[in-house]
PDB file of C-alpha atoms in Angstrom:
ATOM      1  CA  MET A   1       0.023  -0.193   0.118  1.00 46.00           C
ATOM      2  CA  SER A   2       1.216   3.579  -0.833  1.00 49.00           C
ATOM      3  CA  LEU A   3       2.982   5.948   1.706  1.00 39.00           C
ATOM      4  CA  PHE A   4       0.217   8.487   0.524  1.00 34.00           C
ATOM      5  CA  HIS A   5      -2.534   6.041   2.252  1.00 38.00           C
ATOM      6  CA  LYS A   6      -0.309   5.189   5.250  1.00 41.00           C
ATOM      7  CA  THR A   7      -0.230   9.037   5.965  1.00 39.00           C
ATOM      8  CA  LEU A   8      -4.048   9.493   5.523  1.00 36.00           C
ATOM      9  CA  ALA A   9      -4.425   6.695   8.069  1.00 40.00           C
ATOM     10  CA  SER A  10      -2.181   8.192  10.442  1.00 43.00           C
ATOM     11  CA  LEU A  11      -4.239  11.343  10.178  1.00 39.00           C
ATOM     12  CA  GLY A  12      -7.192   9.378  10.809  1.00 45.00           C
ATOM     13  CA  LEU A  13      -8.376   9.409   7.102  1.00 39.00           C
ATOM     14  CA  GLY A  14      -9.283   6.009   5.760  1.00 48.00           C
ATOM     15  CA  GLY A  15      -7.495   4.417   8.676  1.00 72.00           C
ATOM     16  CA  ALA A  16      -9.414   1.803  11.318  1.00 85.00           C
ATOM     17  CA  ARG A  17     -12.817   2.386  12.576  1.00 89.00           C
ATOM     18  CA  VAL A  18     -14.409   1.553  15.923  1.00 91.00           C
ATOM     19  CA  ASP A  19     -17.963   1.200  16.731  1.00 92.00           C
ATOM     20  CA  THR A  20     -19.436  -0.005  20.348  1.00 94.00           C
ATOM     21  CA  VAL A  21     -22.870  -1.304  20.105  1.00 94.00           C
ATOM     22  CA  LEU A  22     -24.502  -1.481  23.445  1.00 92.00           C
ATOM     23  CA  GLU A  23     -27.075  -4.509  24.519  1.00 87.00           C
ATOM     24  CA  THR A  24     -28.922  -1.606  26.599  1.00 86.00           C
ATOM     25  CA  GLU A  25     -28.847   1.844  26.683  1.00 79.00           C
ATOM     26  CA  VAL A  26     -30.843   2.379  30.226  1.00 89.00           C
ATOM     27  CA  LEU A  27     -28.961   1.329  33.324  1.00 95.00           C
ATOM     28  CA  LEU A  28     -28.868   1.548  36.658  1.00 96.00           C
ATOM     29  CA  PRO A  29     -26.168   2.830  38.729  1.00 96.00           C
ATOM     30  CA  GLY A  30     -23.957  -0.034  39.849  1.00 95.00           C
ATOM     31  CA  GLN A  31     -25.413  -2.355  37.225  1.00 95.00           C
ATOM     32  CA  SER A  32     -23.153  -4.269  34.739  1.00 95.00           C
ATOM     33  CA  LEU A  33     -22.869  -2.848  30.952  1.00 93.00           C
ATOM     34  CA  PRO A  34     -22.474  -5.303  28.556  1.00 94.00           C
ATOM     35  CA  VAL A  35     -20.986  -4.256  24.970  1.00 94.00           C
ATOM     36  CA  ARG A  36     -19.638  -5.178  21.865  1.00 95.00           C
ATOM     37  CA  ILE A  37     -16.793  -3.927  20.078  1.00 93.00           C
ATOM     38  CA  ASP A  38     -16.794  -3.934  16.423  1.00 94.00           C
ATOM     39  CA  VAL A  39     -13.343  -2.944  14.823  1.00 92.00           C
ATOM     40  CA  LYS A  40     -12.753  -2.362  11.014  1.00 91.00           C
ATOM     41  CA  GLY A  41      -9.699  -2.118   9.202  1.00 87.00           C
ATOM     42  CA  GLY A  42      -9.103   0.868   6.710  1.00 82.00           C
ATOM     43  CA  LYS A  43      -6.992   0.969   3.762  1.00 82.00           C
ATOM     44  CA  VAL A  44      -3.778  -0.151   5.088  1.00 81.00           C
ATOM     45  CA  ALA A  45      -2.654  -2.555   7.900  1.00 84.00           C
ATOM     46  CA  GLN A  46      -2.459  -0.775  11.488  1.00 86.00           C
ATOM     47  CA  ALA A  47      -1.165  -1.983  14.560  1.00 87.00           C
ATOM     48  CA  VAL A  48      -3.526  -1.653  17.507  1.00 89.00           C
ATOM     49  CA  ASP A  49      -1.999  -1.626  20.956  1.00 89.00           C
ATOM     50  CA  ASN A  50      -4.961  -1.398  23.166  1.00 91.00           C
ATOM     51  CA  ILE A  51      -8.506  -0.748  23.247  1.00 92.00           C
ATOM     52  CA  HIS A  52      -9.508   2.018  26.213  1.00 94.00           C
ATOM     53  CA  LEU A  53     -13.505   2.526  27.256  1.00 95.00           C
ATOM     54  CA  TYR A  54     -13.909   5.719  29.199  1.00 96.00           C
ATOM     55  CA  LEU A  55     -17.275   6.136  31.154  1.00 97.00           C
ATOM     56  CA  CYS A  56     -17.596  10.078  31.273  1.00 96.00           C
ATOM     57  CA  CYS A  57     -19.938  12.888  32.597  1.00 96.00           C
ATOM     58  CA  ARG A  58     -20.403  16.591  32.802  1.00 94.00           C
ATOM     59  CA  TYR A  59     -20.549  18.650  35.944  1.00 94.00           C
ATOM     60  CA  GLU A  60     -20.448  22.367  36.350  1.00 92.00           C
ATOM     61  CA  ASP A  61     -17.845  24.336  38.074  1.00 90.00           C
ATOM     62  CA  GLU A  62     -16.873  28.171  38.526  1.00 84.00           C
ATOM     63  CA  VAL A  63     -13.599  29.419  37.545  1.00 79.00           C
ATOM     64  CA  PRO A  64     -11.935  32.771  37.780  1.00 77.00           C
ATOM     65  CA  VAL A  65     -11.843  34.680  34.076  1.00 75.00           C
ATOM     66  CA  SER A  66     -10.086  37.667  33.646  1.00 69.00           C
ATOM     67  CA  ARG A  67     -11.833  40.145  31.582  1.00 66.00           C
ATOM     68  CA  GLY A  68      -8.513  41.948  30.566  1.00 62.00           C
ATOM     69  CA  ASP A  69      -8.259  44.340  33.633  1.00 63.00           C
ATOM     70  CA  SER A  70      -7.282  43.616  37.337  1.00 63.00           C
ATOM     71  CA  GLU A  71     -10.410  42.102  38.397  1.00 66.00           C
ATOM     72  CA  HIS A  72     -11.172  38.341  38.403  1.00 70.00           C
ATOM     73  CA  ARG A  73     -14.733  37.224  37.929  1.00 77.00           C
ATOM     74  CA  MET A  74     -16.165  33.912  38.536  1.00 77.00           C
ATOM     75  CA  GLU A  75     -17.547  32.212  35.338  1.00 82.00           C
ATOM     76  CA  LYS A  76     -19.662  28.995  35.362  1.00 83.00           C
ATOM     77  CA  VAL A  77     -17.915  26.126  32.696  1.00 87.00           C
ATOM     78  CA  GLN A  78     -18.652  22.670  31.695  1.00 89.00           C
ATOM     79  CA  GLN A  79     -16.048  20.297  33.095  1.00 92.00           C
ATOM     80  CA  THR A  80     -15.653  16.302  31.732  1.00 95.00           C
ATOM     81  CA  TYR A  81     -14.837  14.001  34.463  1.00 97.00           C
ATOM     82  CA  THR A  82     -13.885  10.307  33.767  1.00 97.00           C
ATOM     83  CA  LEU A  83     -16.135   8.124  36.364  1.00 97.00           C
ATOM     84  CA  ALA A  84     -14.439   4.786  35.246  1.00 97.00           C
ATOM     85  CA  GLN A  85     -11.991   3.488  32.956  1.00 96.00           C
ATOM     86  CA  TRP A  86     -11.279  -0.053  31.342  1.00 95.00           C
ATOM     87  CA  SER A  87      -8.735  -1.474  28.905  1.00 93.00           C
ATOM     88  CA  LEU A  88      -8.700  -4.699  26.414  1.00 89.00           C
ATOM     89  CA  PRO A  89      -5.008  -5.093  26.528  1.00 80.00           C
ATOM     90  CA  GLU A  90      -4.758  -7.050  23.449  1.00 79.00           C
ATOM     91  CA  ALA A  91      -2.487  -5.785  20.915  1.00 86.00           C
ATOM     92  CA  PHE A  92      -3.282  -7.096  17.463  1.00 87.00           C
ATOM     93  CA  THR A  93      -2.445  -6.097  13.873  1.00 89.00           C
ATOM     94  CA  LEU A  94      -5.440  -5.060  11.870  1.00 87.00           C
ATOM     95  CA  ARG A  95      -5.274  -5.928   8.365  1.00 88.00           C
ATOM     96  CA  ALA A  96      -6.713  -3.661   5.421  1.00 88.00           C
ATOM     97  CA  GLY A  97     -10.691  -4.170   5.393  1.00 87.00           C
ATOM     98  CA  GLU A  98     -10.472  -6.633   8.591  1.00 91.00           C
ATOM     99  CA  GLN A  99     -13.400  -6.866  10.603  1.00 92.00           C
ATOM    100  CA  ARG A 100     -12.938  -8.226  14.475  1.00 92.00           C
ATOM    101  CA  GLN A 101     -15.773  -8.363  17.503  1.00 93.00           C
ATOM    102  CA  PHE A 102     -14.926  -8.117  20.840  1.00 93.00           C
ATOM    103  CA  GLU A 103     -17.547  -8.765  23.691  1.00 93.00           C
ATOM    104  CA  CYS A 104     -16.841  -7.555  27.461  1.00 91.00           C
ATOM    105  CA  ARG A 105     -19.040  -6.705  30.655  1.00 93.00           C
ATOM    106  CA  PHE A 106     -18.168  -3.661  32.808  1.00 93.00           C
ATOM    107  CA  GLU A 107     -20.202  -2.388  36.033  1.00 95.00           C
ATOM    108  CA  LEU A 108     -21.001   1.169  36.294  1.00 96.00           C
ATOM    109  CA  PRO A 109     -19.728   2.951  39.511  1.00 96.00           C
ATOM    110  CA  VAL A 110     -22.508   3.227  42.103  1.00 95.00           C
ATOM    111  CA  ASN A 111     -22.468   6.766  42.185  1.00 96.00           C
ATOM    112  CA  THR A 112     -22.936   7.160  38.442  1.00 96.00           C
ATOM    113  CA  PRO A 113     -25.000  10.421  38.159  1.00 96.00           C
ATOM    114  CA  ILE A 114     -28.561  10.063  37.060  1.00 96.00           C
ATOM    115  CA  THR A 115     -29.352  11.306  33.404  1.00 94.00           C
ATOM    116  CA  ILE A 116     -31.857  14.021  34.223  1.00 86.00           C
ATOM    117  CA  GLY A 117     -31.919  17.460  33.218  1.00 75.00           C
ATOM    118  CA  ASP A 118     -28.436  18.667  32.044  1.00 73.00           C
ATOM    119  CA  SER A 119     -26.404  15.645  33.536  1.00 77.00           C
ATOM    120  CA  GLY A 120     -25.264  13.530  30.868  1.00 89.00           C
ATOM    121  CA  VAL A 121     -23.366  10.337  30.858  1.00 95.00           C
ATOM    122  CA  TRP A 122     -21.683   8.563  27.798  1.00 95.00           C
ATOM    123  CA  LEU A 123     -19.169   5.801  27.217  1.00 95.00           C
ATOM    124  CA  GLU A 124     -16.062   6.759  24.850  1.00 95.00           C
ATOM    125  CA  THR A 125     -14.233   4.113  23.142  1.00 94.00           C
ATOM    126  CA  HIS A 126     -10.872   4.507  21.714  1.00 92.00           C
ATOM    127  CA  LEU A 127      -8.263   2.435  19.794  1.00 89.00           C
ATOM    128  CA  GLU A 128      -4.877   2.748  20.593  1.00 88.00           C
ATOM    129  CA  ILE A 129      -2.781   3.156  17.066  1.00 84.00           C
ATOM    130  CA  PRO A 130       0.677   4.425  17.540  1.00 80.00           C
ATOM    131  CA  LEU A 131       2.020   7.255  15.584  1.00 64.00           C
ATOM    132  CA  ALA A 132      -1.917   7.868  14.482  1.00 61.00           C
ATOM    133  CA  LEU A 133      -5.101   9.630  15.762  1.00 69.00           C
ATOM    134  CA  ASP A 134      -6.788   7.120  17.714  1.00 66.00           C
ATOM    135  CA  PRO A 135     -10.287   6.008  16.271  1.00 80.00           C
ATOM    136  CA  LYS A 136     -12.943   6.927  18.637  1.00 88.00           C
ATOM    137  CA  ASP A 137     -16.459   6.264  19.329  1.00 92.00           C
ATOM    138  CA  LYS A 138     -19.044   7.986  21.773  1.00 93.00           C
ATOM    139  CA  ASP A 139     -22.301   6.417  22.979  1.00 93.00           C
ATOM    140  CA  PRO A 140     -24.839   8.312  25.164  1.00 93.00           C
ATOM    141  CA  LEU A 141     -26.302   6.312  28.257  1.00 94.00           C
ATOM    142  CA  THR A 142     -29.417   6.657  29.828  1.00 95.00           C
ATOM    143  CA  ILE A 143     -28.710   6.054  33.865  1.00 96.00           C
ATOM    144  CA  ARG A 144     -32.031   5.743  35.818  1.00 96.00           C
ATOM    145  CA  PRO A 145     -32.424   5.909  39.638  1.00 95.00           C
ATOM    146  CA  ASP A 146     -32.118   2.530  41.509  1.00 95.00           C
ATOM    147  CA  PRO A 147     -35.176   1.253  43.625  1.00 95.00           C
ATOM    148  CA  LEU A 148     -34.187   2.966  46.597  1.00 95.00           C
ATOM    149  CA  LEU A 149     -33.404   6.238  45.181  1.00 96.00           C
ATOM    150  CA  ASP A 150     -36.816   5.856  43.273  1.00 96.00           C
ATOM    151  CA  ALA A 151     -38.709   5.071  46.087  1.00 96.00           C
ATOM    152  CA  VAL A 152     -37.433   8.427  47.644  1.00 96.00           C
ATOM    153  CA  PHE A 153     -38.267  10.572  44.601  1.00 96.00           C
ATOM    154  CA  THR A 154     -41.834   8.942  44.599  1.00 96.00           C
ATOM    155  CA  ALA A 155     -42.218   9.551  48.392  1.00 96.00           C
ATOM    156  CA  LEU A 156     -41.317  13.271  47.649  1.00 97.00           C
ATOM    157  CA  GLU A 157     -43.875  13.600  44.880  1.00 96.00           C
ATOM    158  CA  GLN A 158     -46.502  12.117  47.020  1.00 95.00           C
ATOM    159  CA  ALA A 159     -45.714  14.694  49.385  1.00 95.00           C
ATOM    160  CA  GLY A 160     -46.356  17.479  47.113  1.00 96.00           C
ATOM    161  CA  PHE A 161     -42.793  18.004  45.710  1.00 97.00           C
ATOM    162  CA  ARG A 162     -41.960  18.623  42.067  1.00 96.00           C
ATOM    163  CA  LEU A 163     -38.757  18.073  40.406  1.00 95.00           C
ATOM    164  CA  LEU A 164     -37.650  21.550  39.341  1.00 93.00           C
ATOM    165  CA  GLN A 165     -33.690  21.074  38.367  1.00 92.00           C
ATOM    166  CA  VAL A 166     -31.058  18.291  38.432  1.00 93.00           C
ATOM    167  CA  GLU A 167     -27.238  19.584  38.060  1.00 92.00           C
ATOM    168  CA  CYS A 168     -23.921  18.028  38.788  1.00 94.00           C
ATOM    169  CA  GLU A 169     -22.080  20.671  40.627  1.00 93.00           C
ATOM    170  CA  ALA A 170     -18.302  21.220  41.666  1.00 93.00           C
ATOM    171  CA  THR A 171     -17.614  20.844  45.380  1.00 90.00           C
ATOM    172  CA  ASP A 172     -14.983  19.227  47.923  1.00 86.00           C
ATOM    173  CA  GLY A 173     -15.138  16.584  50.573  1.00 83.00           C
ATOM    174  CA  PHE A 174     -16.187  13.667  48.394  1.00 85.00           C
ATOM    175  CA  ALA A 175     -14.153  11.041  46.282  1.00 83.00           C
ATOM    176  CA  LEU A 176     -15.936  12.902  43.160  1.00 92.00           C
ATOM    177  CA  PRO A 177     -14.978  16.433  42.307  1.00 94.00           C
ATOM    178  CA  PHE A 178     -19.046  17.145  42.106  1.00 94.00           C
ATOM    179  CA  VAL A 179     -22.098  16.237  43.604  1.00 94.00           C
ATOM    180  CA  GLN A 180     -25.439  15.982  41.712  1.00 94.00           C
ATOM    181  CA  VAL A 181     -28.226  18.345  43.295  1.00 94.00           C
ATOM    182  CA  PHE A 182     -32.038  17.559  42.859  1.00 95.00           C
ATOM    183  CA  GLU A 183     -33.933  20.928  43.510  1.00 94.00           C
ATOM    184  CA  PHE A 184     -37.504  20.171  44.375  1.00 95.00           C
ATOM    185  CA  VAL A 185     -40.313  22.779  44.746  1.00 95.00           C
ATOM    186  CA  PRO A 186     -43.623  22.082  46.997  1.00 95.00           C
ATOM    187  CA  VAL A 187     -46.581  22.660  44.772  1.00 95.00           C
ATOM    188  CA  SER A 188     -49.100  20.960  47.140  1.00 95.00           C
ATOM    189  CA  GLY A 189     -48.985  19.112  50.371  1.00 93.00           C
ATOM    190  CA  PRO A 190     -48.033  20.026  53.745  1.00 91.00           C
ATOM    191  CA  TYR A 191     -45.259  22.193  52.712  1.00 91.00           C
ATOM    192  CA  HIS A 192     -46.664  24.497  50.038  1.00 91.00           C
ATOM    193  CA  GLY A 193     -46.502  28.168  51.105  1.00 87.00           C
ATOM    194  CA  ARG A 194     -43.954  27.157  53.901  1.00 87.00           C
ATOM    195  CA  TRP A 195     -41.165  26.021  52.126  1.00 88.00           C
ATOM    196  CA  ARG A 196     -39.940  27.585  48.930  1.00 89.00           C
ATOM    197  CA  GLU A 197     -37.369  24.758  47.701  1.00 91.00           C
ATOM    198  CA  LEU A 198     -35.840  21.565  48.981  1.00 92.00           C
ATOM    199  CA  GLU A 199     -32.207  20.390  47.760  1.00 93.00           C
ATOM    200  CA  LEU A 200     -31.380  16.966  48.032  1.00 94.00           C
ATOM    201  CA  ILE A 201     -27.922  15.117  47.487  1.00 94.00           C
ATOM    202  CA  THR A 202     -27.784  11.412  47.671  1.00 94.00           C
ATOM    203  CA  GLN A 203     -24.496   9.222  47.892  1.00 93.00           C
ATOM    204  CA  VAL A 204     -23.746   5.465  48.115  1.00 94.00           C
ATOM    205  CA  ASP A 205     -20.932   5.047  50.628  1.00 90.00           C
ATOM    206  CA  GLY A 206     -20.379   1.592  51.609  1.00 89.00           C
ATOM    207  CA  ASP A 207     -23.616  -0.160  52.664  1.00 94.00           C
ATOM    208  CA  HIS A 208     -25.665   2.990  53.374  1.00 95.00           C
ATOM    209  CA  LEU A 209     -27.489   5.647  51.233  1.00 95.00           C
ATOM    210  CA  THR A 210     -26.687   8.883  52.748  1.00 94.00           C
ATOM    211  CA  LEU A 211     -29.113  11.750  51.938  1.00 95.00           C
ATOM    212  CA  TRP A 212     -28.284  15.281  52.583  1.00 93.00           C
ATOM    213  CA  PHE A 213     -30.914  17.915  52.445  1.00 92.00           C
ATOM    214  CA  ALA A 214     -31.181  21.831  52.550  1.00 89.00           C
ATOM    215  CA  ILE A 215     -34.354  23.770  53.000  1.00 87.00           C
ATOM    216  CA  ASP A 216     -35.231  27.131  52.060  1.00 83.00           C
ATOM    217  CA  ARG A 217     -37.799  28.588  54.116  1.00 77.00           C
ATOM    218  CA  ARG A 218     -37.075  32.516  53.744  1.00 63.00           C
ATOM    219  CA  GLN A 219     -38.055  32.672  50.080  1.00 53.00           C
ATOM    220  CA  ARG A 220     -34.829  33.974  48.747  1.00 50.00           C
ATOM    221  CA  GLY A 221     -33.472  30.804  47.205  1.00 50.00           C
ATOM    222  CA  VAL A 222     -30.997  28.144  48.166  1.00 48.00           C
ATOM    223  CA  SER A 223     -29.795  27.491  44.723  1.00 51.00           C
ATOM    224  CA  GLY A 224     -25.973  25.826  44.890  1.00 53.00           C
ATOM    225  CA  MET A 225     -26.229  26.283  48.638  1.00 51.00           C
ATOM    226  CA  LEU A 226     -26.124  22.727  49.589  1.00 53.00           C
ATOM    227  CA  ALA A 227     -22.978  21.936  47.425  1.00 50.00           C
ATOM    228  CA  ARG A 228     -21.295  24.918  48.929  1.00 50.00           C
ATOM    229  CA  LEU A 229     -22.051  23.961  52.641  1.00 52.00           C
ATOM    230  CA  LEU A 230     -20.737  20.313  51.986  1.00 51.00           C
ATOM    231  CA  GLY A 231     -17.584  21.722  50.336  1.00 47.00           C
ATOM    232  CA  GLY A 232     -17.320  23.560  53.879  1.00 46.00           C
ATOM    233  CA  GLY A 233     -18.396  20.766  55.793  1.00 42.00           C
ATOM    234  CA  GLU A 234     -21.453  22.681  57.338  1.00 42.00           C
ATOM    235  CA  LEU A 235     -24.354  20.818  56.408  1.00 46.00           C
ATOM    236  CA  LYS A 236     -25.886  18.989  59.469  1.00 57.00           C
ATOM    237  CA  ARG A 237     -29.318  17.616  57.867  1.00 81.00           C
ATOM    238  CA  GLN A 238     -28.355  14.237  56.679  1.00 89.00           C
ATOM    239  CA  LEU A 239     -30.159  10.766  56.664  1.00 93.00           C
ATOM    240  CA  ALA A 240     -27.930   7.348  56.391  1.00 94.00           C
ATOM    241  CA  ILE A 241     -30.078   4.546  55.363  1.00 95.00           C
ATOM    242  CA  PRO A 242     -29.136   1.069  54.912  1.00 96.00           C
ATOM    243  CA  LEU A 243     -28.936  -0.321  51.370  1.00 95.00           C
ATOM    244  CA  THR A 244     -30.918  -3.554  52.525  1.00 95.00           C
ATOM    245  CA  ILE A 245     -33.967  -1.524  53.580  1.00 94.00           C
ATOM    246  CA  ASP A 246     -37.250  -2.441  51.495  1.00 94.00           C
ATOM    247  CA  PRO A 247     -37.978   0.337  49.158  1.00 92.00           C
ATOM    248  CA  MET A 248     -41.571   0.340  50.472  1.00 90.00           C
ATOM    249  CA  ASP A 249     -40.260   1.664  53.753  1.00 95.00           C
ATOM    250  CA  ILE A 250     -37.573   4.232  52.735  1.00 95.00           C
ATOM    251  CA  GLY A 251     -40.051   6.772  51.476  1.00 94.00           C
ATOM    252  CA  GLU A 252     -41.655   6.581  54.928  1.00 94.00           C
ATOM    253  CA  GLN A 253     -38.488   7.607  56.563  1.00 94.00           C
ATOM    254  CA  VAL A 254     -37.442  10.289  54.450  1.00 95.00           C
ATOM    255  CA  LEU A 255     -40.849  12.075  54.877  1.00 94.00           C
ATOM    256  CA  ALA A 256     -40.688  11.359  58.673  1.00 94.00           C
ATOM    257  CA  TYR A 257     -37.229  13.012  58.750  1.00 93.00           C
ATOM    258  CA  LEU A 258     -38.523  16.049  56.674  1.00 92.00           C
ATOM    259  CA  ALA A 259     -41.310  16.362  59.249  1.00 91.00           C
ATOM    260  CA  GLN A 260     -38.786  16.431  62.141  1.00 88.00           C
ATOM    261  CA  VAL A 261     -36.406  18.845  60.681  1.00 82.00           C
ATOM    262  CA  ASP A 262     -39.535  21.145  59.782  1.00 68.00           C
ATOM    263  CA  ASP A 263     -39.579  22.783  63.197  1.00 57.00           C
ATOM    264  CA  PRO A 264     -36.825  25.505  62.793  1.00 52.00           C
TER     265      PRO A 264
END
């Protein structure tokens, strides 16, 4: 094959291609993700050192930005974070036009964000080819709440709360550089007209599901307050629930806890 085609392949033109096929695009945190990786050779033979997979998500951070003067302002930016990564350490030579297929299975982290609102989770697959642009594939995933978290959301909805916004916000003090914040507003029920907002963070830690709450009673907004309080270690309203609890019971515990902290 001509040097011209080899040069094009090194630039990603006419080179190997990769396509990851998901058996299911809807998953739960901690669930197994089965995938099939299809690799097809280009116009020239290429050495593949490895196949890498990255489970990625987005979160929002505030960074200082200079406007050309001495004053620095904080600006919100979207950051990408790799939740997990896996490799298939199988070096091989991919002949021109050759097709190969790999089947594998990976476990999602238990604190993979739920894909509601602006929260996005996707799987990237990269072929590691020396001296060439790595062929890539990107597949979005839909992550739904597990039975316990789903029961918490259902209990809040039955108590008159409506999910208004979901964001992954940067914070300190956690294994990840961010937390996922669920913002609820009471539209009916016992808290309507008394609370303005309820913010919730959930985190699986060992054998417990921990819930953190921030409540705005003063009609002035708590947006982002929960993440800031967590970063400063100042948030006291938290509830730890064993993962062995029946989903039928967790909603009652959450509502009983909210009734307890409702007394200012």
